[in-house]
Amino acid sequence: MASSSSSISLPMVSAFEPAVHWRTNNYPALQKTGAVDYAFREHVAGIIIAHAAHGLSVLVLYCLGCAIFSGRKGRMLAFIAACLHIFSPAGLFLSAPYGESTYALLSFTGYFLFVQSFSPSGASTSLKDARIPLAGILCGLATTVRSNGILNGLLFLEEAIRALYSLTGAITFAKFRRLLAVGVAGICTALGFVVPQYIAYRDFCINYPFTGHDEPRIWCRRTLPSISSFVQDHYWNNGFLRYWTVSNIPLFALASPMLAIMTYSALWTLNVESGRLTGAGRLLRSLAAPQLILAALTFSKHHVQIITRMSSGYLVWYF
């Protein structure tokens, strides 16, 4: 039987850090490569990757802002947004070997490719539509880094609804091609959540003897055996209003500025008249709903203070 510490750590890293889970399973093999102080090198590599991802995400965010907002004012707004990302409330988490900076880079790049799929004339071309599945792949990779990236799927869901509605007027190959591209992007985003869940199910529910357990874990018998929901419920005690205790009032105070900013900016963006938004500008409105959902879920059922770092990967409040 595995020790209690390993029984806690393995499900947690399987649910939220698939790359760490792979490293944990292959640690003895990596030690045989002759690496000296592998753990130290791993930490240094994680810090380097985090810094590089954070720096690149600042550049991508600036380019994304310029793509959404035109002219000199647009460039200034993009510059301000990039500066806000540098001084994000996520703070040290963007430099530490955490997933926030990598998630932001992958998500922002996916959004940028999605914006590039629109043309000023509104006409759909094969080259521009080809960028949509690439955006979906990047959003899927972002979801493997942080499971809340599944909310990015709402972006492609809305675009799919628009594409379907456009078919009611006249069915053309260009419209069908865009619908297909958006569908592929949505599937790729969903796979970013489903694949790590399947890997965890395989390891803990099918190949459980190799993880040091005598029987499958209890979550394997659920109708929807999700290791993410199990870890959040069992180890982190996440749940509706569970975090609403007197002792956590300081943490709610810490999170309240970011919750207020994310909620207000999302509601304001959702209330913008559709006629004022171009094809690229619709991106902000499409992403307002995921940002609002994240703020509501964090406030009601999660460890509320994590919104200060999760907010770094959400776009709307920067603008």
PDB file of C-alpha atoms in Angstrom:
ATOM      1  CA  MET A   1       0.000   0.000   0.000  1.00  0.00           C
ATOM      2  CA  ALA A   2       1.325   3.421  -0.884  1.00  0.00           C
ATOM      3  CA  SER A   3       2.063   5.911   1.817  1.00  0.00           C
ATOM      4  CA  SER A   4      -0.468   8.596   2.604  1.00  0.00           C
ATOM      5  CA  SER A   5       1.720  11.312   1.130  1.00  0.00           C
ATOM      6  CA  SER A   6       2.020   9.576  -2.202  1.00  0.00           C
ATOM      7  CA  SER A   7      -1.681   8.780  -2.274  1.00  0.00           C
ATOM      8  CA  ILE A   8      -2.347  12.485  -1.970  1.00  0.00           C
ATOM      9  CA  SER A   9       0.299  13.824  -4.289  1.00  0.00           C
ATOM     10  CA  LEU A  10      -0.166  11.450  -7.209  1.00  0.00           C
ATOM     11  CA  PRO A  11      -3.878  12.134  -7.798  1.00  0.00           C
ATOM     12  CA  MET A  12      -3.309  15.864  -7.431  1.00  0.00           C
ATOM     13  CA  VAL A  13      -0.505  16.042  -9.974  1.00  0.00           C
ATOM     14  CA  SER A  14      -2.382  13.695 -12.295  1.00  0.00           C
ATOM     15  CA  ALA A  15      -5.407  15.955 -12.209  1.00  0.00           C
ATOM     16  CA  PHE A  16      -3.722  19.318 -12.601  1.00  0.00           C
ATOM     17  CA  GLU A  17      -0.120  18.774 -13.726  1.00  0.00           C
ATOM     18  CA  PRO A  18       0.044  15.932 -16.309  1.00  0.00           C
ATOM     19  CA  ALA A  19       3.657  16.774 -17.148  1.00  0.00           C
ATOM     20  CA  VAL A  20       4.611  16.523 -13.483  1.00  0.00           C
ATOM     21  CA  HIS A  21       2.797  13.190 -13.266  1.00  0.00           C
ATOM     22  CA  TRP A  22       4.856  11.884 -16.196  1.00  0.00           C
ATOM     23  CA  ARG A  23       8.039  13.068 -14.502  1.00  0.00           C
ATOM     24  CA  THR A  24       7.013  11.411 -11.228  1.00  0.00           C
ATOM     25  CA  ASN A  25       6.374   8.063 -12.908  1.00  0.00           C
ATOM     26  CA  ASN A  26       9.657   8.229 -14.818  1.00  0.00           C
ATOM     27  CA  TYR A  27      11.838   9.737 -12.092  1.00  0.00           C
ATOM     28  CA  PRO A  28      13.966   6.571 -11.538  1.00  0.00           C
ATOM     29  CA  ALA A  29      14.628   6.327 -15.269  1.00  0.00           C
ATOM     30  CA  LEU A  30      15.632   9.976 -15.402  1.00  0.00           C
ATOM     31  CA  GLN A  31      18.027   9.483 -12.508  1.00  0.00           C
ATOM     32  CA  LYS A  32      19.799   6.747 -14.466  1.00  0.00           C
ATOM     33  CA  THR A  33      20.719   9.248 -17.166  1.00  0.00           C
ATOM     34  CA  GLY A  34      23.507  10.482 -14.906  1.00  0.00           C
ATOM     35  CA  ALA A  35      21.967  13.875 -14.245  1.00  0.00           C
ATOM     36  CA  VAL A  36      23.371  15.519 -11.148  1.00  0.00           C
ATOM     37  CA  ASP A  37      20.881  17.159  -8.799  1.00  0.00           C
ATOM     38  CA  TYR A  38      17.987  16.453 -11.111  1.00  0.00           C
ATOM     39  CA  ALA A  39      15.460  18.111  -8.803  1.00  0.00           C
ATOM     40  CA  PHE A  40      17.508  21.322  -8.799  1.00  0.00           C
ATOM     41  CA  ARG A  41      17.789  21.289 -12.582  1.00  0.00           C
ATOM     42  CA  GLU A  42      14.076  20.662 -12.847  1.00  0.00           C
ATOM     43  CA  HIS A  43      13.323  23.699 -10.702  1.00  0.00           C
ATOM     44  CA  VAL A  44      15.702  25.894 -12.677  1.00  0.00           C
ATOM     45  CA  ALA A  45      14.186  24.696 -15.954  1.00  0.00           C
ATOM     46  CA  GLY A  46      10.703  25.427 -14.617  1.00  0.00           C
ATOM     47  CA  ILE A  47      11.684  28.965 -13.647  1.00  0.00           C
ATOM     48  CA  ILE A  48      13.301  29.587 -17.047  1.00  0.00           C
ATOM     49  CA  ILE A  49      10.229  28.287 -18.869  1.00  0.00           C
ATOM     50  CA  ALA A  50       7.941  30.418 -16.692  1.00  0.00           C
ATOM     51  CA  HIS A  51       9.965  33.580 -17.357  1.00  0.00           C
ATOM     52  CA  ALA A  52      10.162  32.884 -21.090  1.00  0.00           C
ATOM     53  CA  ALA A  53       6.443  32.147 -21.315  1.00  0.00           C
ATOM     54  CA  HIS A  54       5.606  35.283 -19.360  1.00  0.00           C
ATOM     55  CA  GLY A  55       7.787  37.466 -21.581  1.00  0.00           C
ATOM     56  CA  LEU A  56       6.325  35.999 -24.752  1.00  0.00           C
ATOM     57  CA  SER A  57       2.768  36.304 -23.443  1.00  0.00           C
ATOM     58  CA  VAL A  58       3.335  40.047 -22.939  1.00  0.00           C
ATOM     59  CA  LEU A  59       4.364  40.392 -26.589  1.00  0.00           C
ATOM     60  CA  VAL A  60       1.462  38.266 -27.817  1.00  0.00           C
ATOM     61  CA  LEU A  61      -0.990  40.270 -25.725  1.00  0.00           C
ATOM     62  CA  TYR A  62       0.309  43.494 -27.273  1.00  0.00           C
ATOM     63  CA  CYS A  63      -0.036  42.075 -30.797  1.00  0.00           C
ATOM     64  CA  LEU A  64      -3.500  40.811 -29.940  1.00  0.00           C
ATOM     65  CA  GLY A  65      -4.557  44.241 -28.712  1.00  0.00           C
ATOM     66  CA  CYS A  66      -3.274  45.858 -31.903  1.00  0.00           C
ATOM     67  CA  ALA A  67      -5.206  43.298 -33.955  1.00  0.00           C
ATOM     68  CA  ILE A  68      -8.453  44.006 -32.105  1.00  0.00           C
ATOM     69  CA  PHE A  69      -8.161  47.795 -31.821  1.00  0.00           C
ATOM     70  CA  SER A  70      -6.870  49.746 -34.804  1.00  0.00           C
ATOM     71  CA  GLY A  71      -5.072  53.049 -34.991  1.00  0.00           C
ATOM     72  CA  ARG A  72      -2.875  54.909 -32.567  1.00  0.00           C
ATOM     73  CA  LYS A  73      -5.368  54.627 -29.718  1.00  0.00           C
ATOM     74  CA  GLY A  74      -5.514  50.892 -30.296  1.00  0.00           C
ATOM     75  CA  ARG A  75      -1.745  50.580 -30.025  1.00  0.00           C
ATOM     76  CA  MET A  76      -1.767  52.615 -26.821  1.00  0.00           C
ATOM     77  CA  LEU A  77      -4.513  50.431 -25.361  1.00  0.00           C
ATOM     78  CA  ALA A  78      -2.561  47.320 -26.332  1.00  0.00           C
ATOM     79  CA  PHE A  79       0.546  48.743 -24.658  1.00  0.00           C
ATOM     80  CA  ILE A  80      -1.377  49.440 -21.446  1.00  0.00           C
ATOM     81  CA  ALA A  81      -2.803  45.908 -21.491  1.00  0.00           C
ATOM     82  CA  ALA A  82       0.683  44.449 -21.918  1.00  0.00           C
ATOM     83  CA  CYS A  83       1.933  46.538 -18.995  1.00  0.00           C
ATOM     84  CA  LEU A  84      -0.961  45.336 -16.861  1.00  0.00           C
ATOM     85  CA  HIS A  85       0.042  41.768 -17.640  1.00  0.00           C
ATOM     86  CA  ILE A  86       3.597  42.506 -16.498  1.00  0.00           C
ATOM     87  CA  PHE A  87       2.295  43.892 -13.203  1.00  0.00           C
ATOM     88  CA  SER A  88      -0.401  41.252 -12.919  1.00  0.00           C
ATOM     89  CA  PRO A  89      -1.783  40.409  -9.456  1.00  0.00           C
ATOM     90  CA  ALA A  90      -0.499  36.897 -10.106  1.00  0.00           C
ATOM     91  CA  GLY A  91       2.867  38.306  -9.070  1.00  0.00           C
ATOM     92  CA  LEU A  92       5.553  35.748  -8.357  1.00  0.00           C
ATOM     93  CA  PHE A  93       3.411  32.909  -9.727  1.00  0.00           C
ATOM     94  CA  LEU A  94       4.273  34.144 -13.228  1.00  0.00           C
ATOM     95  CA  SER A  95       7.972  33.630 -12.508  1.00  0.00           C
ATOM     96  CA  ALA A  96       7.738  30.473 -10.411  1.00  0.00           C
ATOM     97  CA  PRO A  97       7.435  26.997 -11.981  1.00  0.00           C
ATOM     98  CA  TYR A  98       3.635  27.178 -12.006  1.00  0.00           C
ATOM     99  CA  GLY A  99       1.273  26.904 -14.951  1.00  0.00           C
ATOM    100  CA  GLU A 100      -0.034  30.479 -15.038  1.00  0.00           C
ATOM    101  CA  SER A 101       2.495  31.984 -17.458  1.00  0.00           C
ATOM    102  CA  THR A 102       2.382  28.985 -19.795  1.00  0.00           C
ATOM    103  CA  TYR A 103      -1.404  29.009 -19.737  1.00  0.00           C
ATOM    104  CA  ALA A 104      -1.465  32.719 -20.572  1.00  0.00           C
ATOM    105  CA  LEU A 105       0.958  32.289 -23.472  1.00  0.00           C
ATOM    106  CA  LEU A 106      -0.969  29.394 -25.007  1.00  0.00           C
ATOM    107  CA  SER A 107      -4.357  31.054 -24.520  1.00  0.00           C
ATOM    108  CA  PHE A 108      -3.296  34.471 -25.820  1.00  0.00           C
ATOM    109  CA  THR A 109      -1.654  32.894 -28.871  1.00  0.00           C
ATOM    110  CA  GLY A 110      -4.811  30.904 -29.530  1.00  0.00           C
ATOM    111  CA  TYR A 111      -6.904  34.071 -29.291  1.00  0.00           C
ATOM    112  CA  PHE A 112      -4.512  35.860 -31.642  1.00  0.00           C
ATOM    113  CA  LEU A 113      -4.845  33.122 -34.252  1.00  0.00           C
ATOM    114  CA  PHE A 114      -8.612  33.257 -33.875  1.00  0.00           C
ATOM    115  CA  VAL A 115      -8.590  37.015 -34.480  1.00  0.00           C
ATOM    116  CA  GLN A 116      -6.406  36.472 -37.540  1.00  0.00           C
ATOM    117  CA  SER A 117      -9.129  34.250 -39.002  1.00  0.00           C
ATOM    118  CA  PHE A 118     -11.279  37.335 -39.638  1.00  0.00           C
ATOM    119  CA  SER A 119     -10.767  39.538 -42.681  1.00  0.00           C
ATOM    120  CA  PRO A 120     -11.678  43.239 -42.877  1.00  0.00           C
ATOM    121  CA  SER A 121     -14.068  42.517 -45.736  1.00  0.00           C
ATOM    122  CA  GLY A 122     -15.794  39.759 -43.794  1.00  0.00           C
ATOM    123  CA  ALA A 123     -15.054  37.198 -46.497  1.00  0.00           C
ATOM    124  CA  SER A 124     -13.890  33.779 -45.381  1.00  0.00           C
ATOM    125  CA  THR A 125     -10.788  32.288 -46.991  1.00  0.00           C
ATOM    126  CA  SER A 126      -9.220  28.872 -46.598  1.00  0.00           C
ATOM    127  CA  LEU A 127      -5.976  30.357 -45.260  1.00  0.00           C
ATOM    128  CA  LYS A 128      -7.772  32.319 -42.565  1.00  0.00           C
ATOM    129  CA  ASP A 129     -10.078  29.451 -41.634  1.00  0.00           C
ATOM    130  CA  ALA A 130      -7.046  27.186 -41.258  1.00  0.00           C
ATOM    131  CA  ARG A 131      -5.956  29.306 -38.306  1.00  0.00           C
ATOM    132  CA  ILE A 132      -9.045  28.377 -36.311  1.00  0.00           C
ATOM    133  CA  PRO A 133      -8.052  24.715 -35.695  1.00  0.00           C
ATOM    134  CA  LEU A 134      -4.578  25.948 -34.741  1.00  0.00           C
ATOM    135  CA  ALA A 135      -6.236  28.258 -32.222  1.00  0.00           C
ATOM    136  CA  GLY A 136      -8.180  25.279 -30.899  1.00  0.00           C
ATOM    137  CA  ILE A 137      -5.017  23.201 -30.533  1.00  0.00           C
ATOM    138  CA  LEU A 138      -3.365  25.955 -28.497  1.00  0.00           C
ATOM    139  CA  CYS A 139      -6.457  26.380 -26.328  1.00  0.00           C
ATOM    140  CA  GLY A 140      -6.460  22.609 -25.830  1.00  0.00           C
ATOM    141  CA  LEU A 141      -2.828  22.696 -24.732  1.00  0.00           C
ATOM    142  CA  ALA A 142      -3.701  25.550 -22.379  1.00  0.00           C
ATOM    143  CA  THR A 143      -6.436  23.366 -20.909  1.00  0.00           C
ATOM    144  CA  THR A 144      -3.913  20.629 -20.153  1.00  0.00           C
ATOM    145  CA  VAL A 145      -1.933  23.224 -18.198  1.00  0.00           C
ATOM    146  CA  ARG A 146      -4.947  24.582 -16.309  1.00  0.00           C
ATOM    147  CA  SER A 147      -8.243  22.723 -16.435  1.00  0.00           C
ATOM    148  CA  ASN A 148     -10.251  25.968 -16.316  1.00  0.00           C
ATOM    149  CA  GLY A 149      -9.060  26.470 -19.893  1.00  0.00           C
ATOM    150  CA  ILE A 150     -12.048  24.357 -20.909  1.00  0.00           C
ATOM    151  CA  LEU A 151     -14.020  27.611 -20.663  1.00  0.00           C
ATOM    152  CA  ASN A 152     -12.234  28.716 -23.836  1.00  0.00           C
ATOM    153  CA  GLY A 153     -14.494  26.272 -25.613  1.00  0.00           C
ATOM    154  CA  LEU A 154     -17.296  28.826 -25.271  1.00  0.00           C
ATOM    155  CA  LEU A 155     -15.426  30.986 -27.773  1.00  0.00           C
ATOM    156  CA  PHE A 156     -15.675  28.302 -30.441  1.00  0.00           C
ATOM    157  CA  LEU A 157     -19.210  27.347 -29.413  1.00  0.00           C
ATOM    158  CA  GLU A 158     -20.438  30.876 -30.062  1.00  0.00           C
ATOM    159  CA  GLU A 159     -18.633  31.027 -33.393  1.00  0.00           C
ATOM    160  CA  ALA A 160     -20.136  27.655 -34.347  1.00  0.00           C
ATOM    161  CA  ILE A 161     -23.611  28.986 -33.592  1.00  0.00           C
ATOM    162  CA  ARG A 162     -22.905  32.017 -35.775  1.00  0.00           C
ATOM    163  CA  ALA A 163     -21.671  29.773 -38.580  1.00  0.00           C
ATOM    164  CA  LEU A 164     -24.742  27.551 -38.309  1.00  0.00           C
ATOM    165  CA  TYR A 165     -27.037  30.552 -38.371  1.00  0.00           C
ATOM    166  CA  SER A 166     -25.307  31.891 -41.472  1.00  0.00           C
ATOM    167  CA  LEU A 167     -26.218  28.656 -43.252  1.00  0.00           C
ATOM    168  CA  THR A 168     -29.908  29.503 -42.910  1.00  0.00           C
ATOM    169  CA  GLY A 169     -29.434  32.236 -45.508  1.00  0.00           C
ATOM    170  CA  ALA A 170     -27.476  30.371 -48.136  1.00  0.00           C
ATOM    171  CA  ILE A 171     -25.333  27.260 -47.958  1.00  0.00           C
ATOM    172  CA  THR A 172     -21.900  27.867 -49.416  1.00  0.00           C
ATOM    173  CA  PHE A 173     -18.669  25.931 -49.267  1.00  0.00           C
ATOM    174  CA  ALA A 174     -16.927  28.813 -47.463  1.00  0.00           C
ATOM    175  CA  LYS A 175     -19.537  28.848 -44.687  1.00  0.00           C
ATOM    176  CA  PHE A 176     -19.411  25.080 -44.305  1.00  0.00           C
ATOM    177  CA  ARG A 177     -15.601  25.157 -44.252  1.00  0.00           C
ATOM    178  CA  ARG A 178     -15.589  27.705 -41.440  1.00  0.00           C
ATOM    179  CA  LEU A 179     -18.135  25.679 -39.481  1.00  0.00           C
ATOM    180  CA  LEU A 180     -15.950  22.598 -39.847  1.00  0.00           C
ATOM    181  CA  ALA A 181     -12.856  24.531 -38.747  1.00  0.00           C
ATOM    182  CA  VAL A 182     -14.642  25.851 -35.660  1.00  0.00           C
ATOM    183  CA  GLY A 183     -15.902  22.363 -34.825  1.00  0.00           C
ATOM    184  CA  VAL A 184     -12.382  20.938 -34.996  1.00  0.00           C
ATOM    185  CA  ALA A 185     -11.136  23.764 -32.771  1.00  0.00           C
ATOM    186  CA  GLY A 186     -13.817  23.031 -30.192  1.00  0.00           C
ATOM    187  CA  ILE A 187     -12.946  19.335 -30.184  1.00  0.00           C
ATOM    188  CA  CYS A 188      -9.250  20.124 -29.711  1.00  0.00           C
ATOM    189  CA  THR A 189     -10.076  22.344 -26.747  1.00  0.00           C
ATOM    190  CA  ALA A 190     -12.210  19.617 -25.184  1.00  0.00           C
ATOM    191  CA  LEU A 191      -9.469  17.031 -25.699  1.00  0.00           C
ATOM    192  CA  GLY A 192      -7.176  19.193 -23.593  1.00  0.00           C
ATOM    193  CA  PHE A 193      -9.439  18.354 -20.663  1.00  0.00           C
ATOM    194  CA  VAL A 194     -10.522  14.838 -21.580  1.00  0.00           C
ATOM    195  CA  VAL A 195      -7.110  13.325 -22.373  1.00  0.00           C
ATOM    196  CA  PRO A 196      -5.533  14.042 -18.947  1.00  0.00           C
ATOM    197  CA  GLN A 197      -8.697  12.681 -17.320  1.00  0.00           C
ATOM    198  CA  TYR A 198      -8.387   9.495 -19.364  1.00  0.00           C
ATOM    199  CA  ILE A 199      -4.707   9.115 -18.485  1.00  0.00           C
ATOM    200  CA  ALA A 200      -5.548   9.443 -14.797  1.00  0.00           C
ATOM    201  CA  TYR A 201      -8.418   6.954 -15.177  1.00  0.00           C
ATOM    202  CA  ARG A 202      -6.086   4.489 -16.870  1.00  0.00           C
ATOM    203  CA  ASP A 203      -3.440   4.838 -14.161  1.00  0.00           C
ATOM    204  CA  PHE A 204      -5.656   4.813 -11.076  1.00  0.00           C
ATOM    205  CA  CYS A 205      -8.669   2.788 -12.203  1.00  0.00           C
ATOM    206  CA  ILE A 206      -7.236   0.230 -14.656  1.00  0.00           C
ATOM    207  CA  ASN A 207      -3.523  -0.019 -13.887  1.00  0.00           C
ATOM    208  CA  TYR A 208      -3.967   0.719 -10.188  1.00  0.00           C
ATOM    209  CA  PRO A 209      -1.633  -2.106  -8.993  1.00  0.00           C
ATOM    210  CA  PHE A 210       1.256  -0.230 -10.577  1.00  0.00           C
ATOM    211  CA  THR A 211       0.448   2.858  -8.473  1.00  0.00           C
ATOM    212  CA  GLY A 212       0.737   0.870  -5.240  1.00  0.00           C
ATOM    213  CA  HIS A 213      -2.972   0.434  -4.512  1.00  0.00           C
ATOM    214  CA  ASP A 214      -4.883  -2.770  -3.852  1.00  0.00           C
ATOM    215  CA  GLU A 215      -8.063  -1.581  -5.545  1.00  0.00           C
ATOM    216  CA  PRO A 216      -9.242   1.248  -7.789  1.00  0.00           C
ATOM    217  CA  ARG A 217      -9.713   4.627  -6.163  1.00  0.00           C
ATOM    218  CA  ILE A 218     -13.192   5.533  -4.979  1.00  0.00           C
ATOM    219  CA  TRP A 219     -13.768   8.094  -7.735  1.00  0.00           C
ATOM    220  CA  CYS A 220     -13.376   5.368 -10.367  1.00  0.00           C
ATOM    221  CA  ARG A 221     -16.868   4.094  -9.508  1.00  0.00           C
ATOM    222  CA  ARG A 222     -18.578   7.398 -10.196  1.00  0.00           C
ATOM    223  CA  THR A 223     -20.847   7.834 -13.200  1.00  0.00           C
ATOM    224  CA  LEU A 224     -18.426  10.436 -14.557  1.00  0.00           C
ATOM    225  CA  PRO A 225     -15.073   9.410 -13.071  1.00  0.00           C
ATOM    226  CA  SER A 226     -13.241  12.745 -13.088  1.00  0.00           C
ATOM    227  CA  ILE A 227     -10.055  12.952 -11.066  1.00  0.00           C
ATOM    228  CA  SER A 228     -10.196  16.758 -11.173  1.00  0.00           C
ATOM    229  CA  SER A 229     -13.532  16.958  -9.366  1.00  0.00           C
ATOM    230  CA  PHE A 230     -12.418  14.247  -6.915  1.00  0.00           C
ATOM    231  CA  VAL A 231      -9.220  16.065  -5.963  1.00  0.00           C
ATOM    232  CA  GLN A 232     -11.018  19.374  -5.551  1.00  0.00           C
ATOM    233  CA  ASP A 233     -13.695  17.807  -3.379  1.00  0.00           C
ATOM    234  CA  HIS A 234     -11.644  15.300  -1.368  1.00  0.00           C
ATOM    235  CA  TYR A 235      -8.312  17.031  -0.821  1.00  0.00           C
ATOM    236  CA  TRP A 236      -9.099  20.722  -1.253  1.00  0.00           C
ATOM    237  CA  ASN A 237     -12.632  20.688   0.178  1.00  0.00           C
ATOM    238  CA  ASN A 238     -13.941  22.732  -2.730  1.00  0.00           C
ATOM    239  CA  GLY A 239     -17.692  22.993  -2.959  1.00  0.00           C
ATOM    240  CA  PHE A 240     -20.569  25.430  -2.921  1.00  0.00           C
ATOM    241  CA  LEU A 241     -20.033  27.936  -0.074  1.00  0.00           C
ATOM    242  CA  ARG A 242     -17.607  25.590   1.739  1.00  0.00           C
ATOM    243  CA  TYR A 243     -14.973  28.311   1.756  1.00  0.00           C
ATOM    244  CA  TRP A 244     -17.339  30.855   3.268  1.00  0.00           C
ATOM    245  CA  THR A 245     -16.032  30.782   6.829  1.00  0.00           C
ATOM    246  CA  VAL A 246     -15.071  33.540   9.238  1.00  0.00           C
ATOM    247  CA  SER A 247     -11.418  32.519   9.139  1.00  0.00           C
ATOM    248  CA  ASN A 248     -11.342  33.038   5.363  1.00  0.00           C
ATOM    249  CA  ILE A 249     -12.620  36.629   5.444  1.00  0.00           C
ATOM    250  CA  PRO A 250      -9.068  38.004   4.895  1.00  0.00           C
ATOM    251  CA  LEU A 251      -8.735  35.825   1.794  1.00  0.00           C
ATOM    252  CA  PHE A 252     -12.013  37.154   0.420  1.00  0.00           C
ATOM    253  CA  ALA A 253     -10.712  40.664   1.078  1.00  0.00           C
ATOM    254  CA  LEU A 254      -7.534  39.793  -0.829  1.00  0.00           C
ATOM    255  CA  ALA A 255      -9.503  38.454  -3.787  1.00  0.00           C
ATOM    256  CA  SER A 256     -12.272  41.070  -3.849  1.00  0.00           C
ATOM    257  CA  PRO A 257     -10.480  43.703  -6.012  1.00  0.00           C
ATOM    258  CA  MET A 258      -9.745  41.194  -8.764  1.00  0.00           C
ATOM    259  CA  LEU A 259     -13.203  39.648  -8.531  1.00  0.00           C
ATOM    260  CA  ALA A 260     -14.773  43.100  -8.856  1.00  0.00           C
ATOM    261  CA  ILE A 261     -12.590  44.064 -11.831  1.00  0.00           C
ATOM    262  CA  MET A 262     -13.230  40.806 -13.674  1.00  0.00           C
ATOM    263  CA  THR A 263     -16.968  40.916 -13.029  1.00  0.00           C
ATOM    264  CA  TYR A 264     -17.412  44.566 -13.990  1.00  0.00           C
ATOM    265  CA  SER A 265     -15.277  44.342 -17.141  1.00  0.00           C
ATOM    266  CA  ALA A 266     -17.075  41.186 -18.274  1.00  0.00           C
ATOM    267  CA  LEU A 267     -20.538  42.661 -17.711  1.00  0.00           C
ATOM    268  CA  TRP A 268     -19.553  45.905 -19.447  1.00  0.00           C
ATOM    269  CA  THR A 269     -18.218  44.003 -22.460  1.00  0.00           C
ATOM    270  CA  LEU A 270     -21.324  41.839 -22.672  1.00  0.00           C
ATOM    271  CA  ASN A 271     -23.476  44.977 -22.730  1.00  0.00           C
ATOM    272  CA  VAL A 272     -21.598  46.571 -25.633  1.00  0.00           C
ATOM    273  CA  GLU A 273     -23.864  46.918 -28.651  1.00  0.00           C
ATOM    274  CA  SER A 274     -23.167  44.269 -31.262  1.00  0.00           C
ATOM    275  CA  GLY A 275     -23.029  46.897 -33.993  1.00  0.00           C
ATOM    276  CA  ARG A 276     -19.976  48.485 -32.381  1.00  0.00           C
ATOM    277  CA  LEU A 277     -17.960  45.277 -32.616  1.00  0.00           C
ATOM    278  CA  THR A 278     -16.044  44.115 -35.671  1.00  0.00           C
ATOM    279  CA  GLY A 279     -15.336  40.449 -36.340  1.00  0.00           C
ATOM    280  CA  ALA A 280     -12.084  40.664 -34.384  1.00  0.00           C
ATOM    281  CA  GLY A 281     -13.696  42.739 -31.652  1.00  0.00           C
ATOM    282  CA  ARG A 282     -16.258  40.002 -31.060  1.00  0.00           C
ATOM    283  CA  LEU A 283     -13.447  38.054 -29.435  1.00  0.00           C
ATOM    284  CA  LEU A 284     -13.662  40.201 -26.306  1.00  0.00           C
ATOM    285  CA  ARG A 285     -17.406  39.735 -26.051  1.00  0.00           C
ATOM    286  CA  SER A 286     -17.075  35.988 -26.574  1.00  0.00           C
ATOM    287  CA  LEU A 287     -14.464  35.777 -23.818  1.00  0.00           C
ATOM    288  CA  ALA A 288     -16.441  37.918 -21.379  1.00  0.00           C
ATOM    289  CA  ALA A 289     -18.739  35.017 -20.497  1.00  0.00           C
ATOM    290  CA  PRO A 290     -15.886  32.612 -19.560  1.00  0.00           C
ATOM    291  CA  GLN A 291     -14.300  35.332 -17.431  1.00  0.00           C
ATOM    292  CA  LEU A 292     -17.599  35.990 -15.662  1.00  0.00           C
ATOM    293  CA  ILE A 293     -18.192  32.274 -15.103  1.00  0.00           C
ATOM    294  CA  LEU A 294     -14.711  31.854 -13.645  1.00  0.00           C
ATOM    295  CA  ALA A 295     -15.223  34.763 -11.248  1.00  0.00           C
ATOM    296  CA  ALA A 296     -18.598  33.396 -10.119  1.00  0.00           C
ATOM    297  CA  LEU A 297     -17.308  29.849  -9.604  1.00  0.00           C
ATOM    298  CA  THR A 298     -14.238  31.022  -7.720  1.00  0.00           C
ATOM    299  CA  PHE A 299     -16.316  33.262  -5.466  1.00  0.00           C
ATOM    300  CA  SER A 300     -18.883  30.581  -4.665  1.00  0.00           C
ATOM    301  CA  LYS A 301     -17.034  27.260  -4.477  1.00  0.00           C
ATOM    302  CA  HIS A 302     -13.246  27.508  -4.843  1.00  0.00           C
ATOM    303  CA  HIS A 303     -10.372  28.808  -2.757  1.00  0.00           C
ATOM    304  CA  VAL A 304     -11.183  32.401  -3.562  1.00  0.00           C
ATOM    305  CA  GLN A 305      -7.631  33.760  -3.357  1.00  0.00           C
ATOM    306  CA  ILE A 306      -6.553  31.819  -6.455  1.00  0.00           C
ATOM    307  CA  ILE A 307      -8.419  34.326  -8.620  1.00  0.00           C
ATOM    308  CA  THR A 308      -5.441  36.667  -8.215  1.00  0.00           C
ATOM    309  CA  ARG A 309      -3.307  34.309 -10.292  1.00  0.00           C
ATOM    310  CA  MET A 310      -5.928  32.681 -12.521  1.00  0.00           C
ATOM    311  CA  SER A 311      -6.985  36.125 -13.727  1.00  0.00           C
ATOM    312  CA  SER A 312      -3.622  36.539 -15.475  1.00  0.00           C
ATOM    313  CA  GLY A 313      -4.737  34.266 -18.307  1.00  0.00           C
ATOM    314  CA  TYR A 314      -8.067  35.980 -18.976  1.00  0.00           C
ATOM    315  CA  LEU A 315      -8.162  38.681 -21.573  1.00  0.00           C
ATOM    316  CA  VAL A 316     -11.147  40.964 -21.117  1.00  0.00           C
ATOM    317  CA  TRP A 317     -10.186  42.804 -17.935  1.00  0.00           C
ATOM    318  CA  TYR A 318      -6.889  43.965 -19.473  1.00  0.00           C
ATOM    319  CA  PHE A 319      -8.780  46.073 -22.001  1.00  0.00           C
TER     320      PHE A 319
END
